[in-house]
Amino acid sequence: MNASGDELAPEVRAILDAARERPGGDTRVSVDARSFPDAVAETAADGRVPVITEVKPTSPTTDGVRDDDPVELAREMVAGGATALSVLTEPDHFGGSTESLQRIREAVDVPVLRKDFVLREEQLDVVESDLVLLIARFVGDDLPDLVEAARKRGFQPLVEVHTRDELVAALAAGADVVGINNRDLGKLEVDLATFEELAPEVPDDVLLVAESGVKTPDDVRRMRNAGADALLVGTAIMDGDVRQNTESLTTST
Ligand SMILES: O=C(O)c1ccccc1NCC(=O)[C@H](O)[C@H](O)COP(=O)(O)O
């Protein structure tokens, strides 16, 4: 299984072409990661909804670029109750950077996810983070090796899936943090029913994250009722006052 034969939206094809060209690091990183499961448990014990808020300056499906200081945005998200942060490091289509991630991780004490399109082991070595995203659809048969390589460096891999086959592959690779992406990266269409369909097939000991398309408190409740331990939200947080937006979703019980 790999991305090359898939039907992909042109924007996603361009993202993958750029990711293939991006170099890796020279030296293997070693991370002392902040525990994501502990952060989720603490938020839930507080009676709030665990939300990973995303510092997402732009994207192929967003109009314009939000060019505020990413560290300020991150601090506001944490003040609003974010359990963890997702930081885009993809530079060409999402306005992200490894420098932003480094600065944000220094400025906050919550776990930080590196959001990028990692395809090869050496691409894990460009920056430290607490979690790293591995997209099952794009890494294909390399998923088990990349999960192991990520863990050897101290990262907590968040394995993203969109289909039943990808979920089976993620579980076979030993993923214990799984994100079900409601966005079909082939067509860039979003449907919250994706999470509802796949979530019942995820074992209880896997930490389950609902990704993409969550905009309102009703969406939060819908994903939580379907079994989400945590949510990953980008666009709806970045649109306006990020602190207020974060507060609104983390208190939607
Ligand atoms: O968000 C996009 O436009 C996008 C386009 C092409 C590939 C990936 C894309 N997004 C990646 C994500 O998974 C989202 O940034 C993340 O789940 C947050 O989604 P949302 O809350 O809908 O912004």
Short mmCIF file of C-alpha atoms and ligand atoms in Angstrom, two decimals:
data_model
loop_
_atom_site.label_atom_id
_atom_site.label_comp_id
_atom_site.label_asym_id
_atom_site.label_seq_id
_atom_site.Cartn_x
_atom_site.Cartn_y
_atom_site.Cartn_z
CA MET A 1 0.00 0.00 0.00
CA ASN A 2 1.35 3.47 -0.85
CA ALA A 3 0.24 6.82 -2.15
CA SER A 4 1.60 6.60 -5.66
CA GLY A 5 -1.33 4.75 -7.25
CA ASP A 6 -4.05 6.62 -5.37
CA GLU A 7 -6.37 9.21 -6.84
CA LEU A 8 -5.35 12.39 -5.11
CA ALA A 9 -6.52 15.99 -5.32
CA PRO A 10 -3.89 18.04 -7.23
CA GLU A 11 -3.15 20.08 -4.08
CA VAL A 12 -2.33 16.92 -2.16
CA ARG A 13 -0.21 15.57 -4.99
CA ALA A 14 1.80 18.80 -4.87
CA ILE A 15 2.16 18.50 -1.08
CA LEU A 16 3.49 14.96 -1.45
CA ASP A 17 5.87 15.89 -4.29
CA ALA A 18 7.33 18.62 -2.09
CA ALA A 19 7.55 16.25 0.90
CA ARG A 20 9.50 13.69 -1.13
CA GLU A 21 12.09 16.36 -1.98
CA ARG A 22 12.47 17.68 1.57
CA PRO A 23 15.74 16.60 3.17
CA GLY A 24 16.08 14.83 6.48
CA GLY A 25 18.34 15.72 9.39
CA ASP A 26 21.99 14.69 9.69
CA THR A 27 21.86 13.67 13.32
CA ARG A 28 19.34 11.37 14.98
CA VAL A 29 17.18 13.35 17.43
CA SER A 30 16.45 12.10 20.93
CA VAL A 31 13.30 13.49 22.55
CA ASP A 32 12.27 13.63 26.19
CA ALA A 33 8.58 13.76 25.33
CA ARG A 34 5.77 15.28 27.39
CA SER A 35 3.15 12.54 27.81
CA PHE A 36 0.09 13.03 25.62
CA PRO A 37 -2.00 10.33 27.37
CA ASP A 38 -1.28 12.00 30.74
CA ALA A 39 -2.28 15.40 29.36
CA VAL A 40 -5.55 13.97 28.00
CA ALA A 41 -6.31 12.27 31.34
CA GLU A 42 -5.64 15.49 33.28
CA THR A 43 -7.95 17.52 31.04
CA ALA A 44 -10.72 14.92 31.29
CA ALA A 45 -10.32 14.75 35.08
CA ASP A 46 -10.83 18.54 35.11
CA GLY A 47 -14.19 18.06 33.34
CA ARG A 48 -12.99 19.67 30.10
CA VAL A 49 -12.78 18.30 26.57
CA PRO A 50 -9.24 17.34 25.49
CA VAL A 51 -8.52 19.37 22.36
CA ILE A 52 -5.33 19.52 20.31
CA THR A 53 -5.46 22.99 18.80
CA GLU A 54 -3.59 23.51 15.56
CA VAL A 55 -1.30 26.39 14.70
CA LYS A 56 -2.21 26.35 11.00
CA PRO A 57 -1.24 29.62 9.26
CA THR A 58 -2.89 28.55 5.99
CA SER A 59 -3.82 25.44 4.01
CA PRO A 60 -5.02 24.45 0.55
CA THR A 61 -8.61 24.74 1.81
CA THR A 62 -8.23 28.04 3.70
CA ASP A 63 -8.52 31.56 2.27
CA GLY A 64 -5.57 33.81 3.09
CA VAL A 65 -2.74 33.46 5.57
CA ARG A 66 -2.81 34.18 9.31
CA ASP A 67 0.58 35.76 9.94
CA ASP A 68 0.38 36.53 13.68
CA ASP A 69 3.36 35.37 15.73
CA PRO A 70 2.83 31.58 16.09
CA VAL A 71 4.16 31.68 19.65
CA GLU A 72 1.52 34.23 20.64
CA LEU A 73 -1.19 32.11 19.02
CA ALA A 74 0.10 29.04 20.87
CA ARG A 75 0.12 30.85 24.23
CA GLU A 76 -3.47 32.00 23.66
CA MET A 77 -4.54 28.46 22.83
CA VAL A 78 -3.00 27.13 26.04
CA ALA A 79 -4.64 29.94 28.01
CA GLY A 80 -7.94 28.85 26.45
CA GLY A 81 -7.47 25.30 27.75
CA ALA A 82 -5.76 23.40 24.92
CA THR A 83 -4.50 19.99 26.05
CA ALA A 84 -1.84 19.85 23.36
CA LEU A 85 -0.81 21.83 20.30
CA SER A 86 -0.42 20.70 16.71
CA VAL A 87 2.10 22.81 14.82
CA LEU A 88 2.40 22.72 11.05
CA THR A 89 6.01 22.45 9.95
CA GLU A 90 5.15 22.03 6.24
CA PRO A 91 6.43 25.28 4.66
CA ASP A 92 5.14 25.28 1.08
CA HIS A 93 1.37 24.74 1.46
CA PHE A 94 0.62 25.40 5.14
CA GLY A 95 2.95 28.29 6.03
CA GLY A 96 4.61 26.23 8.76
CA SER A 97 8.23 25.93 9.86
CA THR A 98 10.41 23.84 12.12
CA GLU A 99 11.55 27.10 13.72
CA SER A 100 7.96 27.90 14.75
CA LEU A 101 7.65 24.49 16.33
CA GLN A 102 10.91 24.90 18.26
CA ARG A 103 9.90 28.33 19.54
CA ILE A 104 6.42 27.16 20.51
CA ARG A 105 7.70 24.08 22.32
CA GLU A 106 10.04 26.27 24.35
CA ALA A 107 7.23 28.69 25.21
CA VAL A 108 4.53 26.24 26.42
CA ASP A 109 4.48 23.20 28.66
CA VAL A 110 1.80 21.10 26.91
CA PRO A 111 2.70 18.31 24.45
CA VAL A 112 3.37 19.49 20.89
CA LEU A 113 2.57 17.49 17.76
CA ARG A 114 4.66 17.98 14.64
CA LYS A 115 2.15 18.20 11.79
CA ASP A 116 3.87 17.41 8.52
CA PHE A 117 4.08 14.85 5.76
CA VAL A 118 6.93 12.67 7.00
CA LEU A 119 7.70 9.99 4.44
CA ARG A 120 11.20 8.77 5.35
CA GLU A 121 12.96 7.94 8.60
CA GLU A 122 15.57 10.70 8.31
CA GLN A 123 12.78 13.30 8.04
CA LEU A 124 12.06 12.52 11.71
CA ASP A 125 15.43 14.07 12.53
CA VAL A 126 14.78 17.68 11.55
CA VAL A 127 13.15 18.88 14.79
CA GLU A 128 12.13 17.66 18.24
CA SER A 129 8.47 17.38 19.22
CA ASP A 130 6.43 15.32 21.68
CA LEU A 131 4.19 13.68 19.10
CA VAL A 132 4.83 13.16 15.42
CA LEU A 133 2.20 12.59 12.74
CA LEU A 134 2.44 9.55 10.48
CA ILE A 135 -0.23 9.40 7.78
CA ALA A 136 -1.03 5.75 7.00
CA ARG A 137 -2.20 6.51 3.48
CA PHE A 138 1.07 8.19 2.54
CA VAL A 139 3.67 6.01 4.24
CA GLY A 140 2.01 2.74 3.16
CA ASP A 141 4.04 -0.38 3.92
CA ASP A 142 6.70 1.68 5.71
CA LEU A 143 4.30 2.40 8.58
CA PRO A 144 5.58 -0.27 11.05
CA ASP A 145 9.22 0.79 10.52
CA LEU A 146 8.36 4.47 10.90
CA VAL A 147 6.36 3.84 14.09
CA GLU A 148 9.36 2.00 15.51
CA ALA A 149 11.83 4.64 14.30
CA ALA A 150 9.72 7.40 15.86
CA ARG A 151 9.51 5.59 19.21
CA LYS A 152 13.27 4.89 19.24
CA ARG A 153 13.79 8.66 19.10
CA GLY A 154 11.35 9.24 21.96
CA PHE A 155 8.43 10.57 19.86
CA GLN A 156 4.85 9.43 20.48
CA PRO A 157 3.58 8.60 16.97
CA LEU A 158 0.03 9.71 16.14
CA VAL A 159 -0.99 7.48 13.26
CA GLU A 160 -3.64 9.06 11.04
CA VAL A 161 -6.18 6.94 9.16
CA HIS A 162 -9.23 7.63 7.01
CA THR A 163 -10.34 4.15 5.93
CA ARG A 164 -10.92 0.75 7.52
CA ASP A 165 -7.86 -0.72 5.74
CA GLU A 166 -5.67 2.08 7.06
CA LEU A 167 -7.01 1.51 10.57
CA VAL A 168 -6.18 -2.21 10.32
CA ALA A 169 -2.66 -1.27 9.14
CA ALA A 170 -2.23 1.24 11.99
CA LEU A 171 -3.25 -1.28 14.64
CA ALA A 172 -1.03 -3.96 13.09
CA ALA A 173 1.87 -1.49 13.27
CA GLY A 174 1.28 -1.16 17.03
CA ALA A 175 -0.16 2.37 16.99
CA ASP A 176 -1.53 3.34 20.41
CA VAL A 177 -2.52 6.89 19.47
CA VAL A 178 -4.73 6.88 16.38
CA GLY A 179 -6.29 9.85 14.62
CA ILE A 180 -9.30 9.28 12.39
CA ASN A 181 -9.23 12.08 9.84
CA ASN A 182 -12.68 13.18 8.70
CA ARG A 183 -10.98 14.87 5.75
CA ASP A 184 -10.53 12.58 2.75
CA LEU A 185 -7.07 13.56 1.55
CA GLY A 186 -7.91 12.16 -1.88
CA LYS A 187 -10.78 14.56 -2.52
CA LEU A 188 -10.34 17.10 0.31
CA GLU A 189 -13.94 16.50 1.36
CA VAL A 190 -14.82 16.50 5.07
CA ASP A 191 -17.49 14.29 6.64
CA LEU A 192 -17.79 13.78 10.40
CA ALA A 193 -19.54 10.47 9.74
CA THR A 194 -16.10 9.01 8.88
CA PHE A 195 -15.18 9.08 12.56
CA GLU A 196 -18.54 7.63 13.60
CA GLU A 197 -18.13 4.72 11.18
CA LEU A 198 -14.57 3.75 12.15
CA ALA A 199 -14.42 4.56 15.87
CA PRO A 200 -16.31 1.39 17.01
CA GLU A 201 -13.52 -0.70 15.46
CA VAL A 202 -10.78 0.88 17.57
CA PRO A 203 -9.82 -1.09 20.71
CA ASP A 204 -10.40 0.63 24.06
CA ASP A 205 -6.71 0.76 24.95
CA VAL A 206 -5.97 2.96 21.92
CA LEU A 207 -6.13 6.72 22.47
CA LEU A 208 -8.49 7.93 19.79
CA VAL A 209 -8.40 11.40 18.23
CA ALA A 210 -11.09 12.85 15.93
CA GLU A 211 -9.41 15.05 13.32
CA SER A 212 -10.72 17.74 10.96
CA GLY A 213 -14.03 19.40 10.33
CA VAL A 214 -14.92 20.06 13.97
CA LYS A 215 -16.32 23.60 14.10
CA THR A 216 -18.97 23.92 16.79
CA PRO A 217 -19.76 22.68 20.33
CA ASP A 218 -22.33 20.37 18.71
CA ASP A 219 -19.58 18.85 16.55
CA VAL A 220 -17.48 18.34 19.68
CA ARG A 221 -20.34 16.53 21.42
CA ARG A 222 -20.99 14.46 18.32
CA MET A 223 -17.36 13.26 18.16
CA ARG A 224 -17.22 12.65 21.93
CA ASN A 225 -20.44 10.62 21.78
CA ALA A 226 -18.89 8.56 19.00
CA GLY A 227 -15.88 7.73 21.18
CA ALA A 228 -13.28 10.45 20.68
CA ASP A 229 -10.83 10.71 23.59
CA ALA A 230 -9.53 13.95 22.08
CA LEU A 231 -10.17 16.22 19.10
CA LEU A 232 -7.76 17.91 16.72
CA VAL A 233 -9.06 21.28 15.52
CA GLY A 234 -7.35 23.73 13.19
CA THR A 235 -9.50 25.98 11.02
CA ALA A 236 -12.24 26.70 13.58
CA ILE A 237 -9.63 27.70 16.17
CA MET A 238 -7.57 29.87 13.80
CA ASP A 239 -10.63 31.79 12.55
CA GLY A 240 -10.88 34.76 14.93
CA ASP A 241 -9.95 34.95 18.62
CA VAL A 242 -8.00 31.72 19.20
CA ARG A 243 -8.34 31.86 22.99
CA GLN A 244 -12.10 32.33 22.88
CA ASN A 245 -12.46 29.67 20.18
CA THR A 246 -10.42 27.21 22.26
CA GLU A 247 -12.44 27.96 25.41
CA SER A 248 -15.67 27.45 23.53
CA LEU A 249 -14.69 23.96 22.32
CA THR A 250 -12.89 22.73 25.45
CA THR A 251 -15.95 23.53 27.58
CA SER A 252 -18.48 21.86 25.24
CA THR A 253 -19.36 18.99 27.53
O1 LIG B 1 -6.53 21.32 5.89
C1 LIG B 1 -6.30 21.19 4.67
O2 LIG B 1 -6.70 22.00 3.82
C2 LIG B 1 -5.49 20.04 4.16
C3 LIG B 1 -5.28 19.93 2.80
C4 LIG B 1 -4.51 18.89 2.31
C5 LIG B 1 -3.96 17.96 3.16
C6 LIG B 1 -4.17 18.07 4.54
C7 LIG B 1 -4.94 19.10 5.03
N1 LIG B 1 -5.15 19.23 6.39
C8 LIG B 1 -4.51 18.42 7.36
C9 LIG B 1 -5.30 18.18 8.55
O3 LIG B 1 -5.42 17.04 8.90
C10 LIG B 1 -5.93 19.31 9.31
O4 LIG B 1 -5.06 20.39 9.34
C11 LIG B 1 -6.31 19.03 10.74
O5 LIG B 1 -6.91 17.80 10.91
C12 LIG B 1 -7.27 20.11 11.24
O6 LIG B 1 -8.41 20.15 10.40
P1 LIG B 1 -9.43 21.35 10.46
O7 LIG B 1 -9.89 21.50 11.87
O8 LIG B 1 -10.56 20.96 9.55
O9 LIG B 1 -8.70 22.55 9.99
#
